[in-house]
mmCIF file of C-alpha atoms in Angstrom:
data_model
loop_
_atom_site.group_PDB
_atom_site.id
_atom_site.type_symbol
_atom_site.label_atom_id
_atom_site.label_comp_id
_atom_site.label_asym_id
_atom_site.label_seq_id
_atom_site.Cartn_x
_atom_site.Cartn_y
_atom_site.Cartn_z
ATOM 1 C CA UNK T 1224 0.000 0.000 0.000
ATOM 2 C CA UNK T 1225 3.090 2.400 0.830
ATOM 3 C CA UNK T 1226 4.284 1.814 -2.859
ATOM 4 C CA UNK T 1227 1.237 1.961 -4.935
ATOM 5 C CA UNK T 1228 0.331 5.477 -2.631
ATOM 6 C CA UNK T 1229 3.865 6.961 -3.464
ATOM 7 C CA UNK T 1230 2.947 6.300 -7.194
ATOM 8 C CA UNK T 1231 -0.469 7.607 -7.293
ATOM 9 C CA UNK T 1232 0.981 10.908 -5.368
ATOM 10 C CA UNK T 1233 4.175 11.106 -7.748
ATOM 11 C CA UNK T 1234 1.893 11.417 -10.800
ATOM 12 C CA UNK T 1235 -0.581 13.847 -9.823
ATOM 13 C CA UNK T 1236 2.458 15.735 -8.951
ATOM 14 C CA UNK T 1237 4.370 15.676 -12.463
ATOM 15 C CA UNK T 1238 1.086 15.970 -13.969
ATOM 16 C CA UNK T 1239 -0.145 18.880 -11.991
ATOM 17 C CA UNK T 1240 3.632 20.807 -12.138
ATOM 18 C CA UNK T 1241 3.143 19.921 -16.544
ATOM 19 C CA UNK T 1242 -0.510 21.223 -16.805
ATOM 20 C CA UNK T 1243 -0.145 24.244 -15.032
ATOM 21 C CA UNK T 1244 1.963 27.419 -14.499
ATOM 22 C CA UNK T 1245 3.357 26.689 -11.172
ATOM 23 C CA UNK T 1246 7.121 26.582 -12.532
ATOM 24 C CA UNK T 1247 8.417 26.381 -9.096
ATOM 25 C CA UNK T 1248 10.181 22.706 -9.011
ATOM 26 C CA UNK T 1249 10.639 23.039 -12.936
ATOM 27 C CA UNK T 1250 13.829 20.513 -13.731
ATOM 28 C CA UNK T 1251 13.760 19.137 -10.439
ATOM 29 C CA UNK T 1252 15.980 16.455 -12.033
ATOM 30 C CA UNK T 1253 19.247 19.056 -12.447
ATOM 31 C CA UNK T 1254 18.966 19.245 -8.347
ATOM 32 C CA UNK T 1255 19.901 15.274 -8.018
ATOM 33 C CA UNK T 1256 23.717 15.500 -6.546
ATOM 34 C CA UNK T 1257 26.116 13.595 -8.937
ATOM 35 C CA UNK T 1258 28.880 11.368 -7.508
ATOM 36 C CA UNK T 1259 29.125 9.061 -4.740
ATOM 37 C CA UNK T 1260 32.193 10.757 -3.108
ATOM 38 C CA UNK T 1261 30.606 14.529 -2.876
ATOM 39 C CA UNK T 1262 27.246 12.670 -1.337
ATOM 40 C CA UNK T 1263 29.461 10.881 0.954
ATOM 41 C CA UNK T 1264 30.537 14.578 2.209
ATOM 42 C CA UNK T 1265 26.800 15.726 2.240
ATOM 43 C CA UNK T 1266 27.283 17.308 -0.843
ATOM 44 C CA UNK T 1267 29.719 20.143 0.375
ATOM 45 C CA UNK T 1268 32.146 19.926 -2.814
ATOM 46 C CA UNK T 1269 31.401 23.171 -4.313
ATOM 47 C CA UNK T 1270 35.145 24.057 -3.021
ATOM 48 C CA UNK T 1271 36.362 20.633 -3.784
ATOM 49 C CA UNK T 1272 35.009 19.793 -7.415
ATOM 50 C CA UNK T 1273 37.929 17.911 -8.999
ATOM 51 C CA UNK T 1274 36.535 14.672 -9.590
ATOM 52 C CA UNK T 1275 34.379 13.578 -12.502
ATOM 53 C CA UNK T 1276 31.049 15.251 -10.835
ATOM 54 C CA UNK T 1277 33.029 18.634 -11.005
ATOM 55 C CA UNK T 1278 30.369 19.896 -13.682
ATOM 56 C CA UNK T 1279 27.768 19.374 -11.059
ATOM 57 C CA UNK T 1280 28.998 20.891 -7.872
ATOM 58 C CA UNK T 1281 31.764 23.420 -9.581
ATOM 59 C CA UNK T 1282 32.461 24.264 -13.303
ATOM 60 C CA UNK T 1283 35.867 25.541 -12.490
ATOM 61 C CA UNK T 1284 36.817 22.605 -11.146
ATOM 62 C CA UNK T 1285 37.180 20.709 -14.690
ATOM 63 C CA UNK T 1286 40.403 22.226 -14.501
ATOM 64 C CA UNK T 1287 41.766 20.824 -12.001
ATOM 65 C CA UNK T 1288 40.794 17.167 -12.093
ATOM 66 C CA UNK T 1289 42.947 14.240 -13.756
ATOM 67 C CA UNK T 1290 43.092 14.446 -17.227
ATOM 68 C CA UNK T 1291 41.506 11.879 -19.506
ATOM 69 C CA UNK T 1292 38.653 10.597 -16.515
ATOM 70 C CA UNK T 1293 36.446 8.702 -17.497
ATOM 71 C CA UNK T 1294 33.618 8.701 -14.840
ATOM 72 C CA UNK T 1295 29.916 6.825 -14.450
ATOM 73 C CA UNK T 1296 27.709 6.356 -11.460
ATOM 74 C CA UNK T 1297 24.330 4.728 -10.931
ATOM 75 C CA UNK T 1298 22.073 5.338 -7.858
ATOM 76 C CA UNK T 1299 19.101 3.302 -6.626
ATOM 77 C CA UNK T 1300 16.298 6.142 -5.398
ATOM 78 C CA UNK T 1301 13.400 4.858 -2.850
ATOM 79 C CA UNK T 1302 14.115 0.606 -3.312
ATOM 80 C CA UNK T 1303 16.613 -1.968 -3.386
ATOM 81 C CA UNK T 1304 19.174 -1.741 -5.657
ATOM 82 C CA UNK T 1305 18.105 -4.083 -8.129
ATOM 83 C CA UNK T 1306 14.524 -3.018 -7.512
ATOM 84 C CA UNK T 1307 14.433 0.496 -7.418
ATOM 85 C CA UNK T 1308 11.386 3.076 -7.764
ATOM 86 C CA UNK T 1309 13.769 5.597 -9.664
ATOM 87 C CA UNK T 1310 16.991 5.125 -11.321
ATOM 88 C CA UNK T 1311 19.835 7.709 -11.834
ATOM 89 C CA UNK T 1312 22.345 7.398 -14.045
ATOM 90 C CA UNK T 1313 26.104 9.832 -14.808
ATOM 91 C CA UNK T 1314 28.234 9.356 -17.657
ATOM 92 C CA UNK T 1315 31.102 11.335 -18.466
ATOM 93 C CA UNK T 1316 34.817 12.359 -19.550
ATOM 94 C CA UNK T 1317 36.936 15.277 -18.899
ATOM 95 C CA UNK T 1318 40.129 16.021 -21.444
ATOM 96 C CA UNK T 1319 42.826 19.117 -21.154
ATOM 97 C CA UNK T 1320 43.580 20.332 -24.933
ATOM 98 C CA UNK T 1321 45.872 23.469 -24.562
ATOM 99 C CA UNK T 1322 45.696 24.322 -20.408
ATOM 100 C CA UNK T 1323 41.952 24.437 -21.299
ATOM 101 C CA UNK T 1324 39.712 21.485 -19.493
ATOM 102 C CA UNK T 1325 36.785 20.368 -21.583
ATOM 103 C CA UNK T 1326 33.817 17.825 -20.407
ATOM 104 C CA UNK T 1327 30.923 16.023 -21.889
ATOM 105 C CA UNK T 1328 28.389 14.545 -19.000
ATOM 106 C CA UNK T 1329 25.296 12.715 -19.483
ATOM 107 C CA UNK T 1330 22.643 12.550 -16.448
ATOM 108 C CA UNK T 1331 19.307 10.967 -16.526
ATOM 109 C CA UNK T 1332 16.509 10.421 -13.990
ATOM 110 C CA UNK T 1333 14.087 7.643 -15.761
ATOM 111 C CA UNK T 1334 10.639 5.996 -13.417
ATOM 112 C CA UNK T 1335 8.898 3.384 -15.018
ATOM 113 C CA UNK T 1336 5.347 1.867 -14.498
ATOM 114 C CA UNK T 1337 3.757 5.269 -13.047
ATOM 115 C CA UNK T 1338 0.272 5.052 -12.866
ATOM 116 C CA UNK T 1339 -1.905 7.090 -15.096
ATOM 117 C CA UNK T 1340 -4.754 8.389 -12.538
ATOM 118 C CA UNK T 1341 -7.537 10.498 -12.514
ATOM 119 C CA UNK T 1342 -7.304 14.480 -11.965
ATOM 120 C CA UNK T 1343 -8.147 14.512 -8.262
ATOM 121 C CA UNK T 1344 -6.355 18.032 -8.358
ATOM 122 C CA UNK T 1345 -10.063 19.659 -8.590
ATOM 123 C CA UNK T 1346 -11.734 17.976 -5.613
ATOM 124 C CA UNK T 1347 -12.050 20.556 -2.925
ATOM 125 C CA UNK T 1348 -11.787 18.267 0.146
ATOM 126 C CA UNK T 1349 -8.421 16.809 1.436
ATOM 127 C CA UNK T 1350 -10.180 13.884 2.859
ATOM 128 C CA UNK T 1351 -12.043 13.029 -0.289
ATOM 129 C CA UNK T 1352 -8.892 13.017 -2.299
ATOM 130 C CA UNK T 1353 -6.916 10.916 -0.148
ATOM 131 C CA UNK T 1354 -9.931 8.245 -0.004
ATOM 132 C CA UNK T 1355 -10.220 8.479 -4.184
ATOM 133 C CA UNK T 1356 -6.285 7.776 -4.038
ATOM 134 C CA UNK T 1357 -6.569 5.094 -1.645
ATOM 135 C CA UNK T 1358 -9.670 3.701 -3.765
ATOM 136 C CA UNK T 1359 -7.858 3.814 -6.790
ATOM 137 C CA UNK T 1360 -7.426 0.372 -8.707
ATOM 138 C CA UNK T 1361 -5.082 1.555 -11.520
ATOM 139 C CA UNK T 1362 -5.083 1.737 -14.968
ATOM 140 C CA UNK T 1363 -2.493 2.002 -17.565
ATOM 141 C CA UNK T 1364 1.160 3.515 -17.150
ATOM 142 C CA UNK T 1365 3.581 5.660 -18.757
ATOM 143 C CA UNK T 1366 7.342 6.808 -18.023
ATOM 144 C CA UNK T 1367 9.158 9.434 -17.181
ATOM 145 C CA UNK T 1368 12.243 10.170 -18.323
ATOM 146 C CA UNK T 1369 14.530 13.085 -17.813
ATOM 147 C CA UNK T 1370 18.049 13.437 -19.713
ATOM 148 C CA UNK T 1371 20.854 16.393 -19.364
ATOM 149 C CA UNK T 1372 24.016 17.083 -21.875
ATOM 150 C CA UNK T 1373 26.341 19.335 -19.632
ATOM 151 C CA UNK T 1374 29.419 20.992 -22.332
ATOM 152 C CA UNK T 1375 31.869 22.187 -19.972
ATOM 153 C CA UNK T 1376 34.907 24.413 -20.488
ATOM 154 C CA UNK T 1377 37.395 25.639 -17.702
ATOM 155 C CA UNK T 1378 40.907 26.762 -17.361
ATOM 156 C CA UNK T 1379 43.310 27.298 -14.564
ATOM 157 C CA UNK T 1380 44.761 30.708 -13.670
ATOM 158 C CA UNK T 1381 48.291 30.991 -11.692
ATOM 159 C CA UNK T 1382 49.592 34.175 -9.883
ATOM 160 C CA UNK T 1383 51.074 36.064 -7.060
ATOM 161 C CA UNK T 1384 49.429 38.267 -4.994
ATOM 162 C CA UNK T 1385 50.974 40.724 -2.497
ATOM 163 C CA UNK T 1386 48.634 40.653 0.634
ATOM 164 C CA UNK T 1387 50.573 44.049 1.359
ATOM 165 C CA UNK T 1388 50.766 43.826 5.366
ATOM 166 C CA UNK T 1389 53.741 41.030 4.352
ATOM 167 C CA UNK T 1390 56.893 41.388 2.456
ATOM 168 C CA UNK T 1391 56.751 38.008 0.250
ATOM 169 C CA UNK T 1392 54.101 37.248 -2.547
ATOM 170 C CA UNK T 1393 51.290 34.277 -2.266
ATOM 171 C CA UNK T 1394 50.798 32.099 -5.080
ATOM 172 C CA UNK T 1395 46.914 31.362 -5.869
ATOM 173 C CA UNK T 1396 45.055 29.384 -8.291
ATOM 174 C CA UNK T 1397 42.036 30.539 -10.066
ATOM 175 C CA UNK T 1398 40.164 28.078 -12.135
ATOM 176 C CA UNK T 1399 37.052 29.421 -13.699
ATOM 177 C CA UNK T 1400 33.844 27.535 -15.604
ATOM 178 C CA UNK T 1401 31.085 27.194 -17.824
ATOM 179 C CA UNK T 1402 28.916 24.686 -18.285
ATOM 180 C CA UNK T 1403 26.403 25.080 -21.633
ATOM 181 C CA UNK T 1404 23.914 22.084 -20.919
ATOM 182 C CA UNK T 1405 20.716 20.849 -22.981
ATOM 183 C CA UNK T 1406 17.737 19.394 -21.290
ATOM 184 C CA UNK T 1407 15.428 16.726 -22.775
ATOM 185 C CA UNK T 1408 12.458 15.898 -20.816
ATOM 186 C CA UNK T 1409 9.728 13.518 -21.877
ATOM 187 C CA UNK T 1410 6.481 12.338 -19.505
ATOM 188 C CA UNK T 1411 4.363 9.886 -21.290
ATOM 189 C CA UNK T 1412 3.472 11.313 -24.626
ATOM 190 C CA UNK T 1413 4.917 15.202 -23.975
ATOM 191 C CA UNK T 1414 7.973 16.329 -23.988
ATOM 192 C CA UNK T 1415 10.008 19.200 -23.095
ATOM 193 C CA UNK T 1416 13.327 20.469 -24.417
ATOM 194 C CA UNK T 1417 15.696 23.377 -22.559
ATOM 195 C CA UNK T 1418 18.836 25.451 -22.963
ATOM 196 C CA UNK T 1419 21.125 26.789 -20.057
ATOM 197 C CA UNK T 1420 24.338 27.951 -19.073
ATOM 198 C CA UNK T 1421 26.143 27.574 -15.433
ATOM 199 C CA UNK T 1422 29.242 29.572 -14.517
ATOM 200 C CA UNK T 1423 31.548 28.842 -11.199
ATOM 201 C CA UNK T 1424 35.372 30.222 -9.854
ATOM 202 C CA UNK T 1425 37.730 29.126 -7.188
ATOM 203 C CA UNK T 1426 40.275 30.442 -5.227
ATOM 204 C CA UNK T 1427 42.614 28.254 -3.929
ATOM 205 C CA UNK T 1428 45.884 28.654 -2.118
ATOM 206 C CA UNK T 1429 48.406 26.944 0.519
ATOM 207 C CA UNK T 1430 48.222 28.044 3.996
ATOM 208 C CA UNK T 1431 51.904 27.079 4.014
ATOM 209 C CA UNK T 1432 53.127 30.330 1.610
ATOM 210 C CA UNK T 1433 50.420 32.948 3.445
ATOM 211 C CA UNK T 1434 51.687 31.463 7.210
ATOM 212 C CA UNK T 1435 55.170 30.735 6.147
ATOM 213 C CA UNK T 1436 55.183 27.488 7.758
ATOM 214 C CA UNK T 1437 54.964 23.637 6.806
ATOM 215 C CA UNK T 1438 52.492 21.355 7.086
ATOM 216 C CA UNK T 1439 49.567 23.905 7.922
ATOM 217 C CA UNK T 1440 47.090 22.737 4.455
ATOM 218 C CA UNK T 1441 45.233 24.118 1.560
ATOM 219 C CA UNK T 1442 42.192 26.225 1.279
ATOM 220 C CA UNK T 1443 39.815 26.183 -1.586
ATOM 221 C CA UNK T 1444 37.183 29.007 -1.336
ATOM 222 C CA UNK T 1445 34.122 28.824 -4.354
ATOM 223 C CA UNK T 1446 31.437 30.159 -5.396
ATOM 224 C CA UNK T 1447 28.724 29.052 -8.508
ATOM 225 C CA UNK T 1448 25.802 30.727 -10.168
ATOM 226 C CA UNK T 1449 23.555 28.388 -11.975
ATOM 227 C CA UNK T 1450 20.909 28.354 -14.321
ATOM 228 C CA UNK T 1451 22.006 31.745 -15.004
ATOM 229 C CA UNK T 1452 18.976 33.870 -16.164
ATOM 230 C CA UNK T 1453 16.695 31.207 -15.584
ATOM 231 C CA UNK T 1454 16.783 28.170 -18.026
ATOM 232 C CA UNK T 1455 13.389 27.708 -19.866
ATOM 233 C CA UNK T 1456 11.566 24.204 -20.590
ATOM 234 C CA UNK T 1457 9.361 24.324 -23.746
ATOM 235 C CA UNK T 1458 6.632 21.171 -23.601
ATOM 236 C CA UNK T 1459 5.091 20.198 -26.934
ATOM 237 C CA UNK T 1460 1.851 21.209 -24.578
ATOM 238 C CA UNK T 1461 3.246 24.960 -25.575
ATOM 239 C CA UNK T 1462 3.659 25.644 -21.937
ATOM 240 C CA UNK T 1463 6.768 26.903 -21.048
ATOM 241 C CA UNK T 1464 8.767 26.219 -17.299
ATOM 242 C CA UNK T 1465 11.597 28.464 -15.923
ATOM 243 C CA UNK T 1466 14.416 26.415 -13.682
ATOM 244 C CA UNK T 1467 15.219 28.578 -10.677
ATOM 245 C CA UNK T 1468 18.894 30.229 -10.420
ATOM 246 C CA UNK T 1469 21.122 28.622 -7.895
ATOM 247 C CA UNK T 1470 23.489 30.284 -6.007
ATOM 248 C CA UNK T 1471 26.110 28.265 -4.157
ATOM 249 C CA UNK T 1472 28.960 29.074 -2.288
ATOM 250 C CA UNK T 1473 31.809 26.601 -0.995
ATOM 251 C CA UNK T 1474 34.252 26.347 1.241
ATOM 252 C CA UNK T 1475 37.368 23.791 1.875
ATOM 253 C CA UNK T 1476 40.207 23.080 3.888
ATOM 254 C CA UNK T 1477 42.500 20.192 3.494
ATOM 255 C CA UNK T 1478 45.180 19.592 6.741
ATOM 256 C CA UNK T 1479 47.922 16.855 5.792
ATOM 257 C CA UNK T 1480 48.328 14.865 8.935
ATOM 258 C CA UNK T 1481 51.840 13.429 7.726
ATOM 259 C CA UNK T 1482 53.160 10.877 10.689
ATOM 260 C CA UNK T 1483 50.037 8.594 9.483
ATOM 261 C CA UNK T 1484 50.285 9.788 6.224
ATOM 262 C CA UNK T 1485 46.999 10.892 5.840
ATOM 263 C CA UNK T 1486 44.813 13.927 4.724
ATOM 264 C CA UNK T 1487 41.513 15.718 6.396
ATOM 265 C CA UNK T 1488 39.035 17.620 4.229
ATOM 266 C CA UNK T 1489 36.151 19.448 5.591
ATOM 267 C CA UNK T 1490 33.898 21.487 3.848
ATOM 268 C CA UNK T 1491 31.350 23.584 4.004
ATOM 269 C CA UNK T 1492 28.724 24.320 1.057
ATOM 270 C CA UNK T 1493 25.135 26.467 0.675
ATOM 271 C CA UNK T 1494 22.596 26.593 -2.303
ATOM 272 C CA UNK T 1495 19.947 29.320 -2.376
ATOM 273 C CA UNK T 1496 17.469 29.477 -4.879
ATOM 274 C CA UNK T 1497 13.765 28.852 -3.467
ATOM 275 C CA UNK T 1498 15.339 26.985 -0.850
ATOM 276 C CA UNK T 1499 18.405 27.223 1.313
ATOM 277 C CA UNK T 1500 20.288 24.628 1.896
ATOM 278 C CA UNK T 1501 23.511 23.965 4.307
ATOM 279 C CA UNK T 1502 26.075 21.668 3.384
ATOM 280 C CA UNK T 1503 28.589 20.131 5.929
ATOM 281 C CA UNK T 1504 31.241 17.243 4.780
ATOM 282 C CA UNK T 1505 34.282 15.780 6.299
ATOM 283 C CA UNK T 1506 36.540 13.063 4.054
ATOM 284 C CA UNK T 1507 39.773 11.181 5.883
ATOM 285 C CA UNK T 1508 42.012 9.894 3.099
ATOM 286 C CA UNK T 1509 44.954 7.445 4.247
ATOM 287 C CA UNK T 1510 47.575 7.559 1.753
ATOM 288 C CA UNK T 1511 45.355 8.445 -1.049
ATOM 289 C CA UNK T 1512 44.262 4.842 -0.834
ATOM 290 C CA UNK T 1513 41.507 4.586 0.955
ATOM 291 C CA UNK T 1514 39.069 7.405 2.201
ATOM 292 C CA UNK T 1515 36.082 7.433 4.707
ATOM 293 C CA UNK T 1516 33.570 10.145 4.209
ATOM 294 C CA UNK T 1517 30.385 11.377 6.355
ATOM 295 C CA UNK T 1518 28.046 14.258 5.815
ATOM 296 C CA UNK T 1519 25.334 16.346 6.534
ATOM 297 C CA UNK T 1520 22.764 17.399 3.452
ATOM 298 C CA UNK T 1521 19.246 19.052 4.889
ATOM 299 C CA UNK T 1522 17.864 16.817 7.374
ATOM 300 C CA UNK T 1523 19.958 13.753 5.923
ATOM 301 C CA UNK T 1524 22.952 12.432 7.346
ATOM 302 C CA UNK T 1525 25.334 10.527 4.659
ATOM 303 C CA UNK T 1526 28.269 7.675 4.970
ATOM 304 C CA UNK T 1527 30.243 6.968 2.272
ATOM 305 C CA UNK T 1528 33.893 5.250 1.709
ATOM 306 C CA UNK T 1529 35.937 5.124 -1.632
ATOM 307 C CA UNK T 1530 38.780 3.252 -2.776
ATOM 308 C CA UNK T 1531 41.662 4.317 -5.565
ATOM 309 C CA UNK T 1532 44.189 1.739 -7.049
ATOM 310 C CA UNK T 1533 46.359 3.575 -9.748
ATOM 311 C CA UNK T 1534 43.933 4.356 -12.426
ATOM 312 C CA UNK T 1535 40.831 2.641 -10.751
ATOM 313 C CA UNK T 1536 38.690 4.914 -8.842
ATOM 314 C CA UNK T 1537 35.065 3.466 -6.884
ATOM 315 C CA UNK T 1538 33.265 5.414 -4.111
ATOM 316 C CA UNK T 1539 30.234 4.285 -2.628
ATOM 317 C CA UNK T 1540 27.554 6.462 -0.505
ATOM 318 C CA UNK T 1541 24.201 5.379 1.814
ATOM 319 C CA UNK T 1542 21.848 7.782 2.188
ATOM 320 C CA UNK T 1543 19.094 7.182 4.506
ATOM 321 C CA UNK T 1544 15.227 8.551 3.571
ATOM 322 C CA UNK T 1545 11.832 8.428 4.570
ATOM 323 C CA UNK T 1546 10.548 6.995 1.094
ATOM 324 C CA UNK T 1547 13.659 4.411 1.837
ATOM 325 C CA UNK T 1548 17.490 3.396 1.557
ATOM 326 C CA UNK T 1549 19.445 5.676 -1.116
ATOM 327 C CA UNK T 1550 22.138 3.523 -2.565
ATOM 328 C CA UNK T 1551 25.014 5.275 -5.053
ATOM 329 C CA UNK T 1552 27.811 3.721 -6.437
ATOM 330 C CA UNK T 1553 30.409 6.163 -9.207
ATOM 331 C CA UNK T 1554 33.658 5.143 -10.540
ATOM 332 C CA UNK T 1555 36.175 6.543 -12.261
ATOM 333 C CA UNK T 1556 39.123 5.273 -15.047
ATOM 334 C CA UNK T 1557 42.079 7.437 -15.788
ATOM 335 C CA UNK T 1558 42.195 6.804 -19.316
ATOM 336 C CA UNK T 1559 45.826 8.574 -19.986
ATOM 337 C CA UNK T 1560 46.885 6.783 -17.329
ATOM 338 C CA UNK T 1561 45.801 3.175 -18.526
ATOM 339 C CA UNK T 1562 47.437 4.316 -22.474
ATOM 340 C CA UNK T 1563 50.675 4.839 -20.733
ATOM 341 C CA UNK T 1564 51.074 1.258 -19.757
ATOM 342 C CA UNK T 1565 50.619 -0.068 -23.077
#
């Protein structure tokens, strides 16, 4: 009864959010964090973002991840793994041609076997709708499926800067982003097509150089617009949807903990669009073997652990909900690195 009432609810909510004007939730899909490791850290990796879900949490950060990744992920939403009510999927490789980093990601959110009910949209009492869902036998079923194309293109800018109270000069990083990214939407029989651009910077330096001592860590400092001007969502029903602009801002540090040789990240992370959202993440790496994340995303708490052998990356996340057990797993393959040892 749980099941069949989450399905009857989920359809007179896409169908009421495609047959009217409420564009609130429009592209709900593009909010779906990418990447086991940034889930496993609650999602704060706005400052972090050099991984194959860089696109997702910071263009900039395309920049600065390894060359030639090749990176996929599939998640399990509201189910068992094999069984799931909703299925996401990530595909996607990141190249450097001439210092600039270029990326091609594939996302897609696809439910299958929704019921096709009744409008109860128009009946005025909240106790007579529940009772016609309850009552409801079924009928036939469609699908939803939701894809996005994410083009991204960043580039990596080094320099000094004087802070002026001190007599030496701090090197910095500056990586900066775009993503261009096409959305194809399609809900039984309609479908909806959309354009958008994202745009995200870092600033990143070594507490070493601005302290003038060793072993005292990195700080990454971001912040990403996206959906910049709103990104609209034609439907063949010629009504149109507007995704909301998010506005995210990141923070990182990184402290090497060297007599166990070991690294600790934590990171904080907040998205504002009709929502605000807090992000809190911690990851322990042990010789950049091995890693152990947990995190904080909402009202969610997260555990996730990864694992990277040469040019083998896996990370794994659990994600506890009240519709049920989130399971992710990503990888990633270093594809330069696997051509150099033929």
């Amino acid at each position: 009864m749980k099941v069949k009432l989450f399905w009857l609810i989920f359809s007179l909510l896409i169908f009421s959010l495609v047959y009217s004007d409420n564009s609130k939730y429009a592209g709900e899909f593009l909010r779906i964090p990418v990447g086991a490791r940034a889930l496993g850290m609650g999602g704060a990796f706005i400052a972090i973002a050099n991984d194959g879900s860089s696109f997702y949490y910071n263009p900039a950060g395309v920049a600065i991840s390894e060359d030639g990744l090749l990176s996929f992920m599939y998640s399990s939403h509201f189910g068992g793994i094999a069984d799931p009510l909703a299925s996401f999927f990530h595909f996607g490789f990141i190249k450097s041609v001439q210092k600039v980093g270029f990326a091609l990601n594939w996302v897609r959110l696809s439910v299958d076997n929704i019921p096709n009910t009744p409008d109860f949209t128009n009946i005025e009492t909240p106790i007579d709708r529940e009772n016609l869902v309850k009552n409801y036998n079924g009928g036939s079923f469609f699908s939803d499926v939701e894809d996005a194309f994410y083009f991204s293109f960043s580039r990596e800018f080094k320099f000094n800067i004087n802070f002026g109270w001190s007599r030496y000069k701090v090197p910095v990083s500056l990586p900066v982003g775009i993503n261009f990214k096409l959305v194809n939407q399609k809900l039984g029989f309609e479908k909806g097509t959309g354009f958008g651009f994202d745009a995200g910077v870092m600033f990143r330096f070594s507490m070493d150089d601005f302290l003038q001592r060793g072993n005292m860590g990195d700080v990454s400092i971001s912040l990403v617009l996206k959906d910049i001007g709103k990104t609209r969502i034609s439907w063949s029903t010629r009504r149109e949807h507007f995704v909301e602009s998010t506005l995210m801002f990141g923070i990182s540090y990184t402290l090497p903990v060297n007599f166990i040789n070991s690294k600790i990240t934590f990171a904080y992370g907040s998205q504002n669009s009709y929502l605000t959202d807090k992000l809190y993440g911690i990851e322990y790496g042990y010789r950049d073997l091995l890693f152990v994340r947990f995190g904080k995303n909402i009202e969610n708490l997260t555990i996730g652990a990864g694992l990277k052998v040469d040019f083998f990356i896996v990370d794994y996340v659990f994600l506890l909900h009240d519709l049920g057990p989130v399971h992710r797993v990503s990888g990633s393959l270093i594809i330069d690195k696997i051509l150099k040892k033929l």
